[in-house]
């Protein structure tokens, strides 16, 4: 659509926290320019354009269909994602949509055939696939360094629970938080066939009151017999705990937590002490957002969409729903992601 | 029974690999002396006494009941454990028995009442409770350093599968290998109420042919809502992978793998590289066997039995059986360890 | 001179490797714009402006004095630095000059009074002060975390020797390589009073033929009795070895080497292995160049020059010369940096 | 002299702190037995024999010459070492003597010819050569893993200064503390040719009042151009700081500090924190004392003396004296250890 020399003109829908991250990322990119920012809360859109360029509008549809817009980044509330993706497909505009596609698999399935038939890329914002450390681990697994993957271990703990207002509408831990880990799992083991989940209520009465879990342990099994173990918690004293470990017959590859500084100390209390983990996803995945955008831009320019797409977004939701059933009913749930 | 100044006179039943470990441990202890070694394979017993002292016999009962024997260490095949413990109880001799008590819960339960009523200590050889690193982690959890325990993660991978002859009679991965992890779990969370297990067949046709798993992921839940996740494999490229991690609201405590040497290297291939893990349990738990014996000797001399006892051996087997059911039937199995 | 909202217009003198780094850094900065690039090799200048903007010229003086230039970055050969700084002072233009000021202390001293009297900032490009990890260590030492600094240890090894053509004109290891470490030393211990240096010829006949050392160990002593130990080598198998360690009565703070990826592996050969060190200064100090520019821009806008200035550049050269005398004559050389 | 099956009968001279270590080590060894302990303070000797066997005497000479004594361990005050070694040579008894041989090189040289001509082994108690981690590093350097050694770095910091009464008679930091590091240096680089030392007075008025240093940095150069850098301090917040690092063209091998436990924690204050270093030499070198004894026993039984001997003890003292001259006079001192 555009040559490398011509920056891709981006319409950003949503100017909240994650929208601002995307705006800054577009601004820093040599291959993209922020053309328009849409938000019904116009002051938010205006604040973003004052920092990163472009024009502000309250009308997402106008932004998506504008002639001077080449591609769309959707960072609005989850409930709007399906309609906005549909509008992008209508307008023939490539779209990078934040996860999840929707909390309701029926709505996702309603869009599925059109997404599959689309002539433009539909990219899903699963940021972890773009983290340089996780991506390097993935590359080395794919290269055969550990032989065929046997066991994958994902630890993901948030630093602190979201506010109650968010918990209420989050769709529950599996669809809101574990969904990232389901996608990470499928990055390594696309063909998950069984989901066994245990939901935990360990510390938060508020979360329990909303019939949600504040922690979880999920075991997936792949068609090839691989296991994936996911450990989640809604809190973690040392920060955002994000670890990945892949084991095969030839060895194990792992990525531990990231700290802002490499300074270590030795004192009477500890012979070797490092910094806390980076606080949360904005810090931990800062570099991932750039890589995610660049990957999308490659697809916009006609290259292959190598990152997660609509089907990946759907599959993660299917696994999340299966985990919910498994945890509630105390049984392994078998899934067929190709169905 | 004996004063600290008088070494406890030990009868050792079994002179195989683990029996030799116990013989050497007794020899090194200032508080014990090897009095007699019993093995139907008399050459084995004779070899042990030639190195570590005492007399050899083919008759375990004679050894247990001998007047010059104060306490018994049972390191014979699993199938003999129940009868030998019973003989020790008959003789009023304290006994330290290797795990497991038996592969058949019915046989264990047949001895349960007598063990509970015994006037002498019955100690079970779950070596991990005596590893100084794991024990220090446990001590710090008990001391409240991380607040109430929420999530415990156990990784346990053998360096390589046992020979087929052993696999056949092992009782299966849960009763043979995971049983250690079940005991470790109960060390932190005694009152396990639910077991969810996934059995894996990832690499060994031999193991699969014996209807056994070569890997497993087990999730336990405690009465207090704590989770314990156990990851097992029958092989591991870097050695005997033995890790433990405990998380609570105030932080995480962990113990990684142990290496023989602390030498690290930096080269063109790696900026920081350490030794492989210690190879297997004889190396990894060498120090644990000494602590296990000293703990037993304290109980023999009338002190409290602080290590695992008969009920712990039984509980681990109950969890192993529950895991087998869970894996086969694809459902969470609830257990009542007090029943 | 300029408001935060108005980017500082930069003239860059020199379009070689380090000049290109500065050009890219200016391009990425929100507070600066590349206005002109001067290089007698015009194709080099043109290549830089084609990527990062501005106009190209062969005439450094024209660039420095141009009305549309607010500040100057000097990245030309060392021998031109003194004249270019002088030209900037004549033109009343703030200047950020790559290290060293010159290889000849007499030429540096010839400019010293004018630099001291200058109304514009003269910043020296000692990149390590701007490395976020080293800067954090420095901040924590200044904050008193380890009490008064007693011993500072600097390890600095290049991945491989420079080509012979460079070695010939480098001024020798102390003025070319250790000069960075002398500045790092003075960042922590400004008032060095004694220099004891040992020059080494360990592996390079080429370097020895030019009467230069391929390694060195230098011990500095500060007026407060602090020691600084610098270990240098012109080669290192694992990459660019850059470490810093500060010890005081309350503890030690250290920064180890940086790797591109956090992926670690365990295999039969190593239980824990990480990536090689980042290759060389362009990678290792990539973030430092940005911080260095931002610090300079703050001073250009009228803020304090918090980074190294002319006197720091001179002091490092004085220490380098003293190290040369010490190594040749086998004696401690006392210095007075305030003289 | 004795077959492997017959334990070597040891006379121990000295029952202080280090004497007790040797007594316990002999007791634990399968190849040695404690026969007699000599100390003019008879209660000390009696206390040791009550724990580890043997008889007590006040007469060192009687112990050394006793018919039932095969070999001697000297752990008495430094001033007695020369005479006791001489007595052992007179009696034809192998001797393992604690470092240093003496504080006065003239007294050492007075014994030198006799020691060189002795038909029995004279072993020196430089414990670090027997530390399993340092020994493994040494073995790998000798095996060529890093190519020819170029730079060796030794860090040695005591946890806290010795009491003033000891400082007074210690012979100064170089002969008391650095002497260990000089021996470690010579283990890797036997033929040291130049010593450059900087003495420091950083924190202790008491030490300064005794014209001694509380810290030091020493650079040695070997005949092959290798450098050895030693950093000493008489205090260290995190414990006994004992590190070793060897660099050659193919890489670096290092040993860091040892901790009692491998438990690590992550909290809000630190994402990764380990235990303090082991406190002091009794803990840090506990395993080394056993290896040192076993090495001596091998030589007693007619094997080669692979550990440090009389000449090594002398060479370390020569380097210590040279360091004293270098520090006082501010110049490099050349040495000829073969003279």
mmCIF file of N, CA and C in Angstrom, chain D residues 151-234:
data_model
loop_
_atom_site.group_PDB
_atom_site.id
_atom_site.type_symbol
_atom_site.label_atom_id
_atom_site.label_comp_id
_atom_site.label_asym_id
_atom_site.label_seq_id
_atom_site.Cartn_x
_atom_site.Cartn_y
_atom_site.Cartn_z
ATOM 1 N N UNK D 151 45.379 -12.262 32.988
ATOM 2 C CA UNK D 151 45.086 -11.387 34.134
ATOM 3 C C UNK D 151 44.358 -12.187 35.203
ATOM 4 N N UNK D 152 44.885 -12.129 36.404
ATOM 5 C CA UNK D 152 44.250 -12.783 37.543
ATOM 6 C C UNK D 152 43.812 -11.698 38.522
ATOM 7 N N UNK D 153 42.590 -11.812 39.011
ATOM 8 C CA UNK D 153 42.080 -10.808 39.937
ATOM 9 C C UNK D 153 41.646 -11.499 41.216
ATOM 10 N N UNK D 154 42.216 -11.058 42.323
ATOM 11 C CA UNK D 154 41.897 -11.637 43.630
ATOM 12 C C UNK D 154 41.281 -10.543 44.494
ATOM 13 N N UNK D 155 40.091 -10.807 45.015
ATOM 14 C CA UNK D 155 39.491 -9.901 46.002
ATOM 15 C C UNK D 155 39.452 -10.646 47.320
ATOM 16 N N UNK D 156 39.972 -10.036 48.358
ATOM 17 C CA UNK D 156 39.986 -10.670 49.665
ATOM 18 C C UNK D 156 39.756 -9.609 50.725
ATOM 19 N N UNK D 157 38.575 -9.688 51.302
ATOM 20 C CA UNK D 157 38.247 -8.717 52.357
ATOM 21 C C UNK D 157 37.802 -9.491 53.589
ATOM 22 N N UNK D 158 38.390 -9.159 54.731
ATOM 23 C CA UNK D 158 37.939 -9.750 55.987
ATOM 24 C C UNK D 158 36.619 -9.126 56.401
ATOM 25 N N UNK D 159 35.832 -9.839 57.189
ATOM 26 C CA UNK D 159 34.566 -9.244 57.627
ATOM 27 C C UNK D 159 34.778 -8.070 58.581
ATOM 28 N N UNK D 160 35.826 -8.148 59.401
ATOM 29 C CA UNK D 160 36.076 -7.072 60.371
ATOM 30 C C UNK D 160 37.525 -7.175 60.821
ATOM 31 N N UNK D 161 38.115 -6.061 61.251
ATOM 32 C CA UNK D 161 39.518 -6.095 61.646
ATOM 33 C C UNK D 161 39.725 -6.998 62.859
ATOM 34 N N UNK D 162 40.896 -7.573 62.934
ATOM 35 C CA UNK D 162 41.281 -8.336 64.114
ATOM 36 C C UNK D 162 41.424 -7.364 65.286
ATOM 37 N N UNK D 163 41.438 -7.877 66.514
ATOM 38 C CA UNK D 163 41.615 -6.995 67.675
ATOM 39 C C UNK D 163 43.003 -6.346 67.656
ATOM 40 N N UNK D 164 43.117 -5.241 68.347
ATOM 41 C CA UNK D 164 44.372 -4.483 68.350
ATOM 42 C C UNK D 164 45.543 -5.357 68.812
ATOM 43 N N UNK D 165 45.313 -6.199 69.784
ATOM 44 C CA UNK D 165 46.404 -7.044 70.287
ATOM 45 C C UNK D 165 46.987 -7.923 69.184
ATOM 46 N N UNK D 166 46.119 -8.348 68.299
ATOM 47 C CA UNK D 166 46.590 -9.163 67.188
ATOM 48 C C UNK D 166 47.264 -8.304 66.132
ATOM 49 N N UNK D 167 46.642 -7.183 65.813
ATOM 50 C CA UNK D 167 47.204 -6.278 64.797
ATOM 51 C C UNK D 167 48.660 -5.965 65.136
ATOM 52 N N UNK D 168 48.915 -5.694 66.398
ATOM 53 C CA UNK D 168 50.252 -5.328 66.872
ATOM 54 C C UNK D 168 51.328 -6.338 66.483
ATOM 55 N N UNK D 169 50.970 -7.609 66.560
ATOM 56 C CA UNK D 169 51.969 -8.660 66.348
ATOM 57 C C UNK D 169 51.789 -9.379 65.010
ATOM 58 N N UNK D 170 50.903 -8.844 64.174
ATOM 59 C CA UNK D 170 50.525 -9.573 62.960
ATOM 60 C C UNK D 170 51.604 -9.520 61.882
ATOM 61 N N UNK D 171 52.515 -8.563 62.003
ATOM 62 C CA UNK D 171 53.516 -8.403 60.947
ATOM 63 C C UNK D 171 53.049 -7.468 59.839
ATOM 64 N N UNK D 172 51.851 -6.926 59.997
ATOM 65 C CA UNK D 172 51.337 -6.006 58.983
ATOM 66 C C UNK D 172 50.477 -6.737 57.968
ATOM 67 N N UNK D 173 49.641 -5.971 57.276
ATOM 68 C CA UNK D 173 48.632 -6.558 56.384
ATOM 69 C C UNK D 173 49.257 -7.461 55.324
ATOM 70 N N UNK D 174 50.425 -7.077 54.792
ATOM 71 C CA UNK D 174 50.982 -7.866 53.684
ATOM 72 C C UNK D 174 51.452 -9.249 54.145
ATOM 73 N N UNK D 175 52.065 -9.298 55.357
ATOM 74 C CA UNK D 175 52.573 -10.577 55.848
ATOM 75 C C UNK D 175 51.516 -11.399 56.571
ATOM 76 N N UNK D 176 50.420 -10.718 56.961
ATOM 77 C CA UNK D 176 49.393 -11.431 57.722
ATOM 78 C C UNK D 176 48.200 -11.827 56.856
ATOM 79 N N UNK D 177 47.781 -10.918 56.011
ATOM 80 C CA UNK D 177 46.538 -11.129 55.254
ATOM 81 C C UNK D 177 46.823 -11.363 53.777
ATOM 82 N N UNK D 178 47.537 -10.434 53.169
ATOM 83 C CA UNK D 178 47.811 -10.555 51.734
ATOM 84 C C UNK D 178 48.654 -11.798 51.444
ATOM 85 N N UNK D 179 49.357 -12.302 52.448
ATOM 86 C CA UNK D 179 50.233 -13.451 52.215
ATOM 87 C C UNK D 179 49.455 -14.624 51.599
ATOM 88 N N UNK D 180 48.199 -14.777 52.000
ATOM 89 C CA UNK D 180 47.330 -15.786 51.368
ATOM 90 C C UNK D 180 47.181 -15.507 49.875
ATOM 91 N N UNK D 181 46.972 -14.238 49.552
ATOM 92 C CA UNK D 181 46.745 -13.876 48.156
ATOM 93 C C UNK D 181 48.030 -14.002 47.338
ATOM 94 N N UNK D 182 49.154 -13.716 47.995
ATOM 95 C CA UNK D 182 50.434 -13.921 47.288
ATOM 96 C C UNK D 182 50.597 -15.402 46.931
ATOM 97 N N UNK D 183 50.223 -16.262 47.861
ATOM 98 C CA UNK D 183 50.326 -17.686 47.534
ATOM 99 C C UNK D 183 49.334 -18.074 46.440
ATOM 100 N N UNK D 184 48.116 -17.551 46.526
ATOM 101 C CA UNK D 184 47.142 -17.830 45.462
ATOM 102 C C UNK D 184 47.685 -17.348 44.122
ATOM 103 N N UNK D 185 48.278 -16.167 44.133
ATOM 104 C CA UNK D 185 48.872 -15.625 42.898
ATOM 105 C C UNK D 185 49.916 -16.594 42.347
ATOM 106 N N UNK D 186 50.803 -17.053 43.228
ATOM 107 C CA UNK D 186 51.883 -17.935 42.769
ATOM 108 C C UNK D 186 51.385 -19.320 42.362
ATOM 109 N N UNK D 187 50.238 -19.699 42.845
ATOM 110 C CA UNK D 187 49.628 -20.969 42.415
ATOM 111 C C UNK D 187 49.387 -20.925 40.903
ATOM 112 N N UNK D 188 49.007 -19.739 40.434
ATOM 113 C CA UNK D 188 48.731 -19.549 39.006
ATOM 114 C C UNK D 188 49.963 -19.016 38.265
ATOM 115 N N UNK D 189 50.715 -18.167 38.925
ATOM 116 C CA UNK D 189 51.872 -17.501 38.309
ATOM 117 C C UNK D 189 53.051 -17.659 39.259
ATOM 118 N N UNK D 190 53.728 -18.809 39.217
ATOM 119 C CA UNK D 190 54.773 -19.067 40.220
ATOM 120 C C UNK D 190 55.917 -18.064 40.178
ATOM 121 N N UNK D 191 56.252 -17.626 38.978
ATOM 122 C CA UNK D 191 57.453 -16.817 38.781
ATOM 123 C C UNK D 191 57.128 -15.328 38.720
ATOM 124 N N UNK D 192 56.719 -14.786 39.871
ATOM 125 C CA UNK D 192 56.435 -13.349 39.956
ATOM 126 C C UNK D 192 57.760 -12.594 39.896
ATOM 127 N N UNK D 193 57.778 -11.519 39.101
ATOM 128 C CA UNK D 193 59.038 -10.758 38.957
ATOM 129 C C UNK D 193 58.925 -9.318 39.457
ATOM 130 N N UNK D 194 57.724 -8.812 39.631
ATOM 131 C CA UNK D 194 57.588 -7.413 40.055
ATOM 132 C C UNK D 194 56.377 -7.242 40.958
ATOM 133 N N UNK D 195 56.537 -6.420 41.967
ATOM 134 C CA UNK D 195 55.482 -6.162 42.960
ATOM 135 C C UNK D 195 55.266 -4.662 43.066
ATOM 136 N N UNK D 196 54.020 -4.249 42.865
ATOM 137 C CA UNK D 196 53.670 -2.839 43.012
ATOM 138 C C UNK D 196 52.493 -2.752 43.975
ATOM 139 N N UNK D 197 52.711 -2.149 45.123
ATOM 140 C CA UNK D 197 51.675 -2.162 46.152
ATOM 141 C C UNK D 197 51.308 -0.750 46.580
ATOM 142 N N UNK D 198 50.026 -0.580 46.836
ATOM 143 C CA UNK D 198 49.530 0.670 47.396
ATOM 144 C C UNK D 198 48.850 0.318 48.712
ATOM 145 N N UNK D 199 49.329 0.909 49.805
ATOM 146 C CA UNK D 199 48.715 0.675 51.110
ATOM 147 C C UNK D 199 47.673 1.745 51.386
ATOM 148 N N UNK D 200 46.603 1.360 52.056
ATOM 149 C CA UNK D 200 45.486 2.284 52.283
ATOM 150 C C UNK D 200 45.168 2.373 53.772
ATOM 151 N N UNK D 201 44.799 3.572 54.192
ATOM 152 C CA UNK D 201 44.258 3.753 55.546
ATOM 153 C C UNK D 201 42.903 4.406 55.388
ATOM 154 N N UNK D 202 41.899 3.567 55.405
ATOM 155 C CA UNK D 202 40.579 4.049 55.014
ATOM 156 C C UNK D 202 39.623 4.214 56.166
ATOM 157 N N UNK D 203 39.775 3.436 57.205
ATOM 158 C CA UNK D 203 38.725 3.507 58.223
ATOM 159 C C UNK D 203 39.212 3.261 59.644
ATOM 160 N N UNK D 204 40.388 2.703 59.836
ATOM 161 C CA UNK D 204 40.756 2.288 61.181
ATOM 162 C C UNK D 204 41.912 3.114 61.737
ATOM 163 N N UNK D 205 41.623 3.966 62.712
ATOM 164 C CA UNK D 205 42.684 4.724 63.366
ATOM 165 C C UNK D 205 43.607 3.794 64.126
ATOM 166 N N UNK D 206 43.039 2.758 64.694
ATOM 167 C CA UNK D 206 43.840 1.811 65.466
ATOM 168 C C UNK D 206 44.927 1.195 64.588
ATOM 169 N N UNK D 207 44.511 0.732 63.432
ATOM 170 C CA UNK D 207 45.480 0.110 62.524
ATOM 171 C C UNK D 207 46.515 1.137 62.071
ATOM 172 N N UNK D 208 46.054 2.334 61.782
ATOM 173 C CA UNK D 208 46.986 3.382 61.349
ATOM 174 C C UNK D 208 47.997 3.697 62.442
ATOM 175 N N UNK D 209 47.539 3.676 63.690
ATOM 176 C CA UNK D 209 48.453 3.979 64.804
ATOM 177 C C UNK D 209 49.566 2.941 64.928
ATOM 178 N N UNK D 210 49.313 1.753 64.416
ATOM 179 C CA UNK D 210 50.349 0.729 64.446
ATOM 180 C C UNK D 210 51.126 0.688 63.128
ATOM 181 N N UNK D 211 51.069 1.811 62.406
ATOM 182 C CA UNK D 211 51.799 1.929 61.134
ATOM 183 C C UNK D 211 51.450 0.804 60.182
ATOM 184 N N UNK D 212 50.230 0.378 60.236
ATOM 185 C CA UNK D 212 49.778 -0.682 59.342
ATOM 186 C C UNK D 212 48.680 -0.117 58.439
ATOM 187 N N UNK D 213 48.367 -0.850 57.381
ATOM 188 C CA UNK D 213 47.312 -0.444 56.460
ATOM 189 C C UNK D 213 46.047 -1.237 56.752
ATOM 190 N N UNK D 214 44.886 -0.623 56.495
ATOM 191 C CA UNK D 214 43.630 -1.385 56.645
ATOM 192 C C UNK D 214 43.065 -1.825 55.287
ATOM 193 N N UNK D 215 43.804 -1.527 54.261
ATOM 194 C CA UNK D 215 43.433 -1.972 52.916
ATOM 195 C C UNK D 215 44.658 -1.909 52.034
ATOM 196 N N UNK D 216 44.583 -2.556 50.883
ATOM 197 C CA UNK D 216 45.733 -2.533 49.987
ATOM 198 C C UNK D 216 45.290 -2.934 48.592
ATOM 199 N N UNK D 217 46.018 -2.421 47.618
ATOM 200 C CA UNK D 217 45.873 -2.903 46.248
ATOM 201 C C UNK D 217 47.279 -3.261 45.762
ATOM 202 N N UNK D 218 47.457 -4.490 45.343
ATOM 203 C CA UNK D 218 48.771 -4.952 44.924
ATOM 204 C C UNK D 218 48.686 -5.484 43.495
ATOM 205 N N UNK D 219 49.636 -5.095 42.678
ATOM 206 C CA UNK D 219 49.721 -5.631 41.315
ATOM 207 C C UNK D 219 51.032 -6.388 41.170
ATOM 208 N N UNK D 220 50.920 -7.636 40.807
ATOM 209 C CA UNK D 220 52.102 -8.454 40.541
ATOM 210 C C UNK D 220 52.220 -8.656 39.035
ATOM 211 N N UNK D 221 53.442 -8.819 38.571
ATOM 212 C CA UNK D 221 53.645 -9.187 37.174
ATOM 213 C C UNK D 221 54.502 -10.442 37.145
ATOM 214 N N UNK D 222 54.106 -11.400 36.329
ATOM 215 C CA UNK D 222 54.848 -12.643 36.204
ATOM 216 C C UNK D 222 55.885 -12.572 35.084
ATOM 217 N N UNK D 223 56.786 -13.536 35.095
ATOM 218 C CA UNK D 223 57.831 -13.575 34.066
ATOM 219 C C UNK D 223 57.227 -13.646 32.667
ATOM 220 N N UNK D 224 56.048 -14.235 32.561
ATOM 221 C CA UNK D 224 55.385 -14.337 31.269
ATOM 222 C C UNK D 224 54.530 -13.130 30.941
ATOM 223 N N UNK D 225 54.632 -12.062 31.742
ATOM 224 C CA UNK D 225 53.875 -10.850 31.464
ATOM 225 C C UNK D 225 52.465 -10.856 32.039
ATOM 226 N N UNK D 226 52.103 -11.897 32.777
ATOM 227 C CA UNK D 226 50.762 -11.941 33.395
ATOM 228 C C UNK D 226 50.659 -10.900 34.508
ATOM 229 N N UNK D 227 49.443 -10.389 34.678
ATOM 230 C CA UNK D 227 49.210 -9.507 35.822
ATOM 231 C C UNK D 227 48.349 -10.220 36.850
ATOM 232 N N UNK D 228 48.619 -9.896 38.106
ATOM 233 C CA UNK D 228 47.752 -10.347 39.205
ATOM 234 C C UNK D 228 47.397 -9.113 40.016
ATOM 235 N N UNK D 229 46.110 -8.873 40.189
ATOM 236 C CA UNK D 229 45.673 -7.730 40.980
ATOM 237 C C UNK D 229 44.995 -8.230 42.247
ATOM 238 N N UNK D 230 45.477 -7.739 43.378
ATOM 239 C CA UNK D 230 44.923 -8.151 44.678
ATOM 240 C C UNK D 230 44.295 -6.931 45.341
ATOM 241 N N UNK D 231 43.039 -7.061 45.727
ATOM 242 C CA UNK D 231 42.379 -5.997 46.484
ATOM 243 C C UNK D 231 42.045 -6.519 47.870
ATOM 244 N N UNK D 232 42.550 -5.847 48.878
ATOM 245 C CA UNK D 232 42.321 -6.254 50.275
ATOM 246 C C UNK D 232 41.626 -5.154 51.055
ATOM 247 N N UNK D 233 40.820 -5.591 51.997
ATOM 248 C CA UNK D 233 40.332 -4.657 53.009
ATOM 249 C C UNK D 233 40.177 -5.425 54.307
ATOM 250 N N UNK D 234 40.347 -4.718 55.406
ATOM 251 C CA UNK D 234 40.195 -5.348 56.710
ATOM 252 C C UNK D 234 38.746 -5.349 57.187
#
